[in-house]
Structures are given as structure tokens and as C-alpha cells.
Amino acid sequence: MTDFAIQYGEHVTRARRDGRPVVALESTIISHGLPHPDNVRVAHEIESTVRDNGAVPATIGMIGGKLVVGLSAEQIEHLAQPGETAKLSVRDLAVAAATGADGATTVAATSAVAAAAGIGVFATGGLGGVHRQASSTFDESADLTTLARTPIAVVCAGVKSILDVGATLERLETLGVAVAGYRTRRFPGFFITDGGHDLDWALDSPAQVAAAMKARDEQGVSPGALIVANPLPIDEQLDIGLHDRTLAEGLARLAQEHITGKAVTPFLLAHFHTSTQGQSLAVNVRIILRNAALAAQIAVAAAPAPAPLGFSVPA
């Protein structure tokens, strides 16, 4: 019989055994989010950033039908190659395993797998959400419904500005997903610091985020995720005028070329990369590295204190 159970990289197995904090990382940024060979370099930089901030990275993906929590360097290189790596959401995981696929996990799939593996913190760039024109296309990311039932903290830079940000926040509210800005009450806009929407809550330190996670677990009321929206500093954002022009041009091309569904995000990110002459790629990398650092700090703050060593004194 084939064993479809989650597999763990050696470094994650050791971390679980030793009770060390672990941060989940997605793999779509490797296979679909960044061009080769930048994707390999950035993947290793993300993992190094997690380690530098005291936690163990667990990049999640599928290799030959095996769902792996904690991809090795060789497995990351494999998924980074241009080719037929599938983009896996939650609904795809079982079918992809049965067919022996290579796959990169989205925010939704990474969150679900991380929670199943007992990992409480996940770092990504930006969430999926409600697409523009969703009132007629019904195009909405599975990230939203998955996060409504997945108890994990997701550190992100908001949702990608190519989406309908206001509608996405409304859906998150309806689904009962908590959203808090990190040291801000404005929702970030991925490439830009301010996405144009207020937030009800702000959390001001990794310890405070960890306390919110602990309260959720101990209350036992809500099974949903906590989104920690971590904005770029203003001096690190993409120029706003360039951002707005590039977005308008990209949306026009989407309509002209009838691009929909899973193809929308990689198309627009590639358009941003080309049209901004690589500036958006540099911003994208800053986003994920900052989020990886904060996620590691949260995981460290949320880790249970080590039990005191017991000893006895001879009478």
C-alpha cells in the first residue's frame, strides 16, 4: 500500500523532537512567484532569515506525490526549475498525491498542512483574496475559506494589490478571520505600505501576537486564523505612481487576453517584474524576508518555556 502521510525533513523532525519553534513557508513563491534562478536564492534567504531569528524553517511542498514539511535544499532546487510543477491548493493535495505529482503549495494548502503538522506560524508575502470582477466571475481565492477553519498565525503584507482589497477584507470579516496590523491600524497593500483600508486592531510585538494566539486556543471558540498584516516601511515600498500605472496596464492585459483563475496572479506578478524593470521583484523579496523574520520572532515568543531540570539532593 502507498503511504500518503505527511513526511518531514530531517531538520523539522529534529526541531519537533527538541521542542524548537518552527515557521511554515510556502513553495509557490519558488515555483510560480519568482523567476529562476532568483527563486532558489530567495528561498534559501528566507530560510536563513527564519534561522537568524531563532526558529526552524519548514518549507512545504510535494515531491513525486509525497507531501513534505521541510523540503531539503535539493528538493527546493527541484521545484524551482521551470517546468510542470503544479500549483496546489487544499483541494488538489489528495489528487496530486495519487498521481505522483510535483507541486508547490499555495497559502491555503501551506496553512492547512502546517496546522495538521502542529506548526502555529506561517510566513508568506501576500494573501490571495477576492478578485476584481468577482461579482460576475465568482473568482475568489481558497485562501479565505481555508483560513476560516485553520488555527494558524499568518504573517503577510496584506493581500496583493491586484485583487479587490476592500471586498477581501469584507469576506475575511464574514468568515470570522481575525486581522490585525503589526504596529499599524492601516491594512498594507503588498507592494505599497498603505492599502487604503482601516483595521480594528493592531498588535505591537511578537509577544502580543503570541498572546493572541494563546487566547484563541484557550478560549476554544474560533477555529480561524490570525492574519498579522506587516507593512513595508514607506521608504521600502514600490513608487506609488509606478505601482498604479503598472497595475492598470496589467489589468487591461488580463481582460484583453482573457486570463482567469490560477493564471491571474503569476501573470500579473510577471507583468510587474517586467514593467518595473525588476523593482517589484526587489520589493517582493523585501516583503517576504521581513515577514519571515517577524514570523520567527512570533514562533519564538509562542514557544512553551522549557521545563526546569529536576534534581534531587541526597539526604
Tab-separated table of C-alpha atoms in Angstrom:
chain	number	residue	atom	x	y	z
A	1	MET	CA	0.000	0.000	0.000
A	2	THR	CA	1.172	3.542	-0.766
A	3	ASP	CA	1.880	5.721	2.271
A	4	PHE	CA	0.384	9.183	1.696
A	5	ALA	CA	1.060	10.511	5.205
A	6	ILE	CA	2.886	13.813	5.623
A	7	GLN	CA	6.655	13.404	5.556
A	8	TYR	CA	9.082	15.604	7.469
A	9	GLY	CA	12.504	16.897	6.560
A	10	GLU	CA	15.260	15.858	8.928
A	11	HIS	CA	15.692	19.378	10.304
A	12	VAL	CA	11.970	19.632	11.075
A	13	THR	CA	11.922	16.197	12.693
A	14	ARG	CA	14.769	17.282	14.978
A	15	ALA	CA	13.005	20.556	15.799
A	16	ARG	CA	9.780	18.745	16.691
A	17	ARG	CA	11.687	16.282	18.860
A	18	ASP	CA	13.549	19.061	20.656
A	19	GLY	CA	10.541	21.364	21.070
A	20	ARG	CA	12.082	24.160	18.991
A	21	PRO	CA	9.882	26.821	17.316
A	22	VAL	CA	9.085	26.164	13.647
A	23	VAL	CA	7.857	28.517	10.919
A	24	ALA	CA	5.987	27.204	7.881
A	25	LEU	CA	6.912	28.584	4.453
A	26	GLU	CA	5.081	28.179	1.164
A	27	SER	CA	6.612	26.865	-2.055
A	28	THR	CA	4.561	28.682	-4.705
A	29	ILE	CA	6.929	31.627	-4.325
A	30	ILE	CA	9.630	29.209	-5.507
A	31	SER	CA	7.857	27.673	-8.481
A	32	HIS	CA	5.346	30.351	-9.519
A	33	GLY	CA	6.186	33.605	-7.742
A	34	LEU	CA	9.763	34.401	-8.783
A	35	PRO	CA	11.813	33.749	-11.916
A	36	HIS	CA	14.641	31.205	-11.977
A	37	PRO	CA	17.345	31.388	-10.610
A	38	ASP	CA	16.197	34.188	-8.278
A	39	ASN	CA	13.672	31.794	-6.768
A	40	VAL	CA	16.368	29.419	-5.471
A	41	ARG	CA	18.439	32.215	-3.988
A	42	VAL	CA	15.434	33.825	-2.312
A	43	ALA	CA	14.140	30.508	-0.959
A	44	HIS	CA	17.431	29.965	0.853
A	45	GLU	CA	17.496	33.590	2.054
A	46	ILE	CA	14.023	33.158	3.532
A	47	GLU	CA	15.058	30.018	5.389
A	48	SER	CA	18.247	31.707	6.621
A	49	THR	CA	16.210	34.661	7.892
A	50	VAL	CA	13.994	32.331	9.908
A	51	ARG	CA	17.056	30.667	11.415
A	52	ASP	CA	18.712	34.013	12.158
A	53	ASN	CA	15.654	34.951	14.216
A	54	GLY	CA	15.679	31.816	16.333
A	55	ALA	CA	13.283	29.416	14.602
A	56	VAL	CA	13.474	26.456	12.229
A	57	PRO	CA	12.148	26.895	8.660
A	58	ALA	CA	9.755	24.315	7.230
A	59	THR	CA	9.197	24.924	3.526
A	60	ILE	CA	6.225	22.825	2.426
A	61	GLY	CA	5.743	21.208	-0.973
A	62	MET	CA	5.095	17.959	-2.823
A	63	ILE	CA	7.772	15.803	-4.436
A	64	GLY	CA	6.622	12.877	-6.551
A	65	GLY	CA	3.305	12.719	-4.715
A	66	LYS	CA	4.922	12.937	-1.269
A	67	LEU	CA	3.754	15.886	0.842
A	68	VAL	CA	6.856	17.166	2.621
A	69	VAL	CA	7.067	19.540	5.584
A	70	GLY	CA	10.629	20.808	5.488
A	71	LEU	CA	11.930	20.494	1.944
A	72	SER	CA	15.657	19.830	1.572
A	73	ALA	CA	17.911	22.110	-0.481
A	74	GLU	CA	17.809	19.577	-3.319
A	75	GLN	CA	14.008	19.405	-3.226
A	76	ILE	CA	13.752	23.202	-3.287
A	77	GLU	CA	16.059	23.254	-6.319
A	78	HIS	CA	13.832	20.644	-7.986
A	79	LEU	CA	10.644	22.672	-7.523
A	80	ALA	CA	12.438	25.840	-8.636
A	81	GLN	CA	13.174	24.530	-12.122
A	82	PRO	CA	10.951	25.799	-14.946
A	83	GLY	CA	8.546	23.053	-15.866
A	84	GLU	CA	5.371	21.307	-14.874
A	85	THR	CA	5.265	21.903	-11.135
A	86	ALA	CA	1.585	22.004	-10.159
A	87	LYS	CA	0.166	24.840	-8.092
A	88	LEU	CA	-1.555	23.054	-5.217
A	89	SER	CA	-4.413	24.411	-3.163
A	90	VAL	CA	-6.074	22.333	-0.437
A	91	ARG	CA	-8.475	20.632	-2.824
A	92	ASP	CA	-5.592	19.440	-5.022
A	93	LEU	CA	-3.464	17.707	-2.392
A	94	ALA	CA	-5.019	14.241	-2.439
A	95	VAL	CA	-5.351	14.019	-6.227
A	96	ALA	CA	-1.796	15.296	-6.714
A	97	ALA	CA	-0.510	12.677	-4.272
A	98	ALA	CA	-2.388	9.890	-6.031
A	99	THR	CA	-0.923	10.900	-9.392
A	100	GLY	CA	2.633	11.287	-8.101
A	101	ALA	CA	2.841	14.977	-8.936
A	102	ASP	CA	5.443	17.558	-8.092
A	103	GLY	CA	3.652	20.512	-6.549
A	104	ALA	CA	4.080	23.840	-4.835
A	105	THR	CA	1.658	24.725	-2.056
A	106	THR	CA	-0.372	27.926	-2.024
A	107	VAL	CA	-1.183	29.951	1.088
A	108	ALA	CA	-4.285	27.826	1.606
A	109	ALA	CA	-2.515	24.495	1.248
A	110	THR	CA	0.523	25.574	3.254
A	111	SER	CA	-1.676	26.817	6.090
A	112	ALA	CA	-3.704	23.611	6.193
A	113	VAL	CA	-0.669	21.326	6.048
A	114	ALA	CA	1.203	23.380	8.647
A	115	ALA	CA	-1.727	23.222	11.053
A	116	ALA	CA	-2.026	19.452	10.505
A	117	ALA	CA	1.685	19.201	11.334
A	118	GLY	CA	1.261	21.205	14.540
A	119	ILE	CA	3.020	24.327	13.241
A	120	GLY	CA	1.383	27.519	14.502
A	121	VAL	CA	3.079	30.278	12.475
A	122	PHE	CA	3.357	30.754	8.718
A	123	ALA	CA	5.201	33.479	6.777
A	124	THR	CA	4.186	34.470	3.268
A	125	GLY	CA	4.283	37.508	1.008
A	126	GLY	CA	0.654	38.361	0.374
A	127	LEU	CA	-2.648	36.531	0.740
A	128	GLY	CA	-4.993	35.608	-2.045
A	129	GLY	CA	-8.428	37.128	-1.917
A	130	VAL	CA	-11.436	38.330	-3.865
A	131	HIS	CA	-10.542	39.061	-7.469
A	132	ARG	CA	-11.721	42.138	-9.277
A	133	GLN	CA	-14.974	41.470	-11.155
A	134	ALA	CA	-15.733	38.648	-8.704
A	135	SER	CA	-19.396	39.711	-8.652
A	136	SER	CA	-19.686	38.207	-12.127
A	137	THR	CA	-16.841	35.679	-12.195
A	138	PHE	CA	-17.143	34.376	-8.594
A	139	ASP	CA	-13.340	34.266	-8.616
A	140	GLU	CA	-12.189	34.137	-5.007
A	141	SER	CA	-9.092	32.543	-3.544
A	142	ALA	CA	-9.442	29.392	-1.466
A	143	ASP	CA	-7.065	31.107	0.978
A	144	LEU	CA	-10.045	32.860	2.570
A	145	THR	CA	-12.260	29.869	3.360
A	146	THR	CA	-9.265	27.775	4.394
A	147	LEU	CA	-8.096	30.424	6.852
A	148	ALA	CA	-11.596	30.494	8.351
A	149	ARG	CA	-11.079	26.948	9.640
A	150	THR	CA	-7.321	26.781	10.168
A	151	PRO	CA	-5.828	27.810	13.540
A	152	ILE	CA	-2.581	29.406	12.398
A	153	ALA	CA	-0.984	32.846	12.511
A	154	VAL	CA	-0.169	34.114	9.015
A	155	VAL	CA	2.363	36.920	8.702
A	156	CYS	CA	1.862	38.731	5.398
A	157	ALA	CA	1.988	42.146	3.735
A	158	GLY	CA	-1.780	42.195	3.269
A	159	VAL	CA	-3.282	40.960	0.031
A	160	LYS	CA	-1.800	41.514	-3.371
A	161	SER	CA	-2.887	44.873	-4.759
A	162	ILE	CA	-4.001	43.162	-7.968
A	163	LEU	CA	-7.061	41.989	-6.001
A	164	ASP	CA	-10.158	43.742	-4.679
A	165	VAL	CA	-8.725	44.617	-1.281
A	166	GLY	CA	-11.913	46.045	0.227
A	167	ALA	CA	-14.007	43.046	-0.792
A	168	THR	CA	-11.334	40.708	0.562
A	169	LEU	CA	-11.434	42.375	3.971
A	170	GLU	CA	-15.228	42.136	3.962
A	171	ARG	CA	-15.050	38.414	3.217
A	172	LEU	CA	-12.480	37.850	5.955
A	173	GLU	CA	-14.800	39.585	8.412
A	174	THR	CA	-17.760	37.475	7.297
A	175	LEU	CA	-15.704	34.299	7.602
A	176	GLY	CA	-14.592	35.198	11.119
A	177	VAL	CA	-10.876	35.528	10.329
A	178	ALA	CA	-9.088	37.922	12.698
A	179	VAL	CA	-6.951	40.600	11.037
A	180	ALA	CA	-4.529	42.795	12.973
A	181	GLY	CA	-1.963	45.232	11.684
A	182	TYR	CA	1.546	44.892	13.045
A	183	ARG	CA	2.161	48.245	14.723
A	184	THR	CA	-0.446	49.859	12.464
A	185	ARG	CA	-4.199	50.174	12.039
A	186	ARG	CA	-3.940	50.502	8.253
A	187	PHE	CA	-4.062	47.430	6.045
A	188	PRO	CA	-0.921	47.149	3.904
A	189	GLY	CA	-1.142	46.900	0.119
A	190	PHE	CA	1.631	44.379	-0.571
A	191	PHE	CA	3.954	46.412	-2.855
A	192	ILE	CA	2.827	49.606	-1.108
A	193	THR	CA	2.722	50.428	2.596
A	194	ASP	CA	-0.902	51.541	2.852
A	195	GLY	CA	-3.604	49.597	1.040
A	196	GLY	CA	-6.235	52.225	1.756
A	197	HIS	CA	-8.304	50.491	4.443
A	198	ASP	CA	-8.526	50.803	8.235
A	199	LEU	CA	-8.190	47.910	10.651
A	200	ASP	CA	-9.891	47.468	14.007
A	201	TRP	CA	-6.854	46.004	15.730
A	202	ALA	CA	-3.103	46.423	15.964
A	203	LEU	CA	-0.596	44.155	17.697
A	204	ASP	CA	2.652	45.776	18.750
A	205	SER	CA	5.142	42.991	19.473
A	206	PRO	CA	5.821	39.308	18.781
A	207	ALA	CA	4.845	38.596	22.395
A	208	GLN	CA	1.469	40.280	21.887
A	209	VAL	CA	0.816	38.241	18.738
A	210	ALA	CA	1.756	35.095	20.653
A	211	ALA	CA	-0.662	36.112	23.418
A	212	ALA	CA	-3.475	36.485	20.873
A	213	MET	CA	-2.713	33.006	19.541
A	214	LYS	CA	-2.740	31.593	23.062
A	215	ALA	CA	-6.047	33.307	23.851
A	216	ARG	CA	-7.651	31.851	20.724
A	217	ASP	CA	-6.501	28.354	21.623
A	218	GLU	CA	-7.515	28.555	25.276
A	219	GLN	CA	-10.913	30.101	24.569
A	220	GLY	CA	-11.719	27.317	22.122
A	221	VAL	CA	-14.323	29.487	20.407
A	222	SER	CA	-12.898	30.328	16.990
A	223	PRO	CA	-11.003	27.842	14.804
A	224	GLY	CA	-9.846	30.512	12.363
A	225	ALA	CA	-6.504	32.042	11.518
A	226	LEU	CA	-4.972	35.224	12.826
A	227	ILE	CA	-3.669	37.395	10.000
A	228	VAL	CA	-0.776	39.604	11.058
A	229	ALA	CA	-0.545	42.335	8.418
A	230	ASN	CA	3.045	43.562	8.360
A	231	PRO	CA	3.525	46.643	6.135
A	232	LEU	CA	6.701	47.666	4.394
A	233	PRO	CA	8.311	50.845	5.689
A	234	ILE	CA	7.412	53.755	3.417
A	235	ASP	CA	10.981	54.127	2.198
A	236	GLU	CA	10.981	50.490	1.021
A	237	GLN	CA	7.686	50.428	-0.886
A	238	LEU	CA	7.340	50.482	-4.657
A	239	ASP	CA	6.872	54.003	-6.021
A	240	ILE	CA	3.116	54.565	-5.796
A	241	GLY	CA	2.779	56.224	-9.201
A	242	LEU	CA	4.708	53.396	-10.873
A	243	HIS	CA	2.633	50.860	-8.974
A	244	ASP	CA	-0.700	52.349	-10.068
A	245	ARG	CA	0.309	52.646	-13.741
A	246	THR	CA	1.663	49.114	-13.838
A	247	LEU	CA	-1.441	47.689	-12.171
A	248	ALA	CA	-3.780	49.463	-14.609
A	249	GLU	CA	-1.803	48.194	-17.594
A	250	GLY	CA	-1.748	44.654	-16.209
A	251	LEU	CA	-5.479	44.565	-15.566
A	252	ALA	CA	-6.121	45.789	-19.098
A	253	ARG	CA	-3.960	42.992	-20.498
A	254	LEU	CA	-5.796	40.407	-18.389
A	255	ALA	CA	-9.078	41.442	-19.994
A	256	GLN	CA	-7.608	41.551	-23.494
A	257	GLU	CA	-6.013	38.114	-23.212
A	258	HIS	CA	-8.926	36.521	-21.262
A	259	ILE	CA	-6.667	35.291	-18.463
A	260	THR	CA	-8.554	33.945	-15.428
A	261	GLY	CA	-8.264	31.662	-12.409
A	262	LYS	CA	-4.893	30.401	-11.189
A	263	ALA	CA	-3.112	32.075	-14.095
A	264	VAL	CA	-4.007	35.611	-12.950
A	265	THR	CA	-1.533	36.069	-10.100
A	266	PRO	CA	1.609	34.727	-11.821
A	267	PHE	CA	0.731	36.710	-14.962
A	268	LEU	CA	0.362	39.981	-13.089
A	269	LEU	CA	3.454	39.425	-10.964
A	270	ALA	CA	5.458	38.743	-14.124
A	271	HIS	CA	3.975	41.903	-15.671
A	272	PHE	CA	5.026	43.909	-12.617
A	273	HIS	CA	8.535	42.472	-12.814
A	274	THR	CA	8.918	43.361	-16.492
A	275	SER	CA	7.211	46.750	-16.401
A	276	THR	CA	9.076	47.980	-13.307
A	277	GLN	CA	12.405	46.673	-14.615
A	278	GLY	CA	12.828	44.401	-11.638
A	279	GLN	CA	11.887	46.928	-8.950
A	280	SER	CA	8.797	44.930	-7.955
A	281	LEU	CA	10.919	41.798	-7.574
A	282	ALA	CA	13.216	43.610	-5.158
A	283	VAL	CA	10.198	44.817	-3.172
A	284	ASN	CA	8.675	41.329	-3.202
A	285	VAL	CA	11.883	39.909	-1.747
A	286	ARG	CA	11.989	42.581	0.981
A	287	ILE	CA	8.400	41.733	1.866
A	288	ILE	CA	8.941	38.022	2.361
A	289	LEU	CA	12.223	38.447	4.245
A	290	ARG	CA	10.649	40.926	6.662
A	291	ASN	CA	7.679	38.614	7.160
A	292	ALA	CA	9.928	35.609	7.702
A	293	ALA	CA	11.842	37.499	10.391
A	294	LEU	CA	8.675	38.563	12.193
A	295	ALA	CA	7.134	35.089	11.926
A	296	ALA	CA	10.240	33.555	13.504
A	297	GLN	CA	10.120	36.077	16.339
A	298	ILE	CA	6.441	35.235	16.919
A	299	ALA	CA	7.177	31.498	16.881
A	300	VAL	CA	9.926	32.006	19.463
A	301	ALA	CA	7.581	34.096	21.640
A	302	ALA	CA	4.838	31.467	21.334
A	303	ALA	CA	7.085	28.512	22.142
A	304	PRO	CA	6.433	26.956	25.545
A	305	ALA	CA	9.087	27.661	28.132
A	306	PRO	CA	11.391	24.694	28.719
A	307	ALA	CA	10.547	22.697	31.793
A	308	PRO	CA	13.023	23.173	34.659
A	309	LEU	CA	15.502	20.376	35.087
A	310	GLY	CA	14.641	18.204	38.041
A	311	PHE	CA	17.284	17.112	40.514
A	312	SER	CA	17.462	15.582	43.951
A	313	VAL	CA	19.808	16.163	46.840
A	314	PRO	CA	20.972	13.103	48.772
A	315	ALA	CA	19.755	13.057	52.382
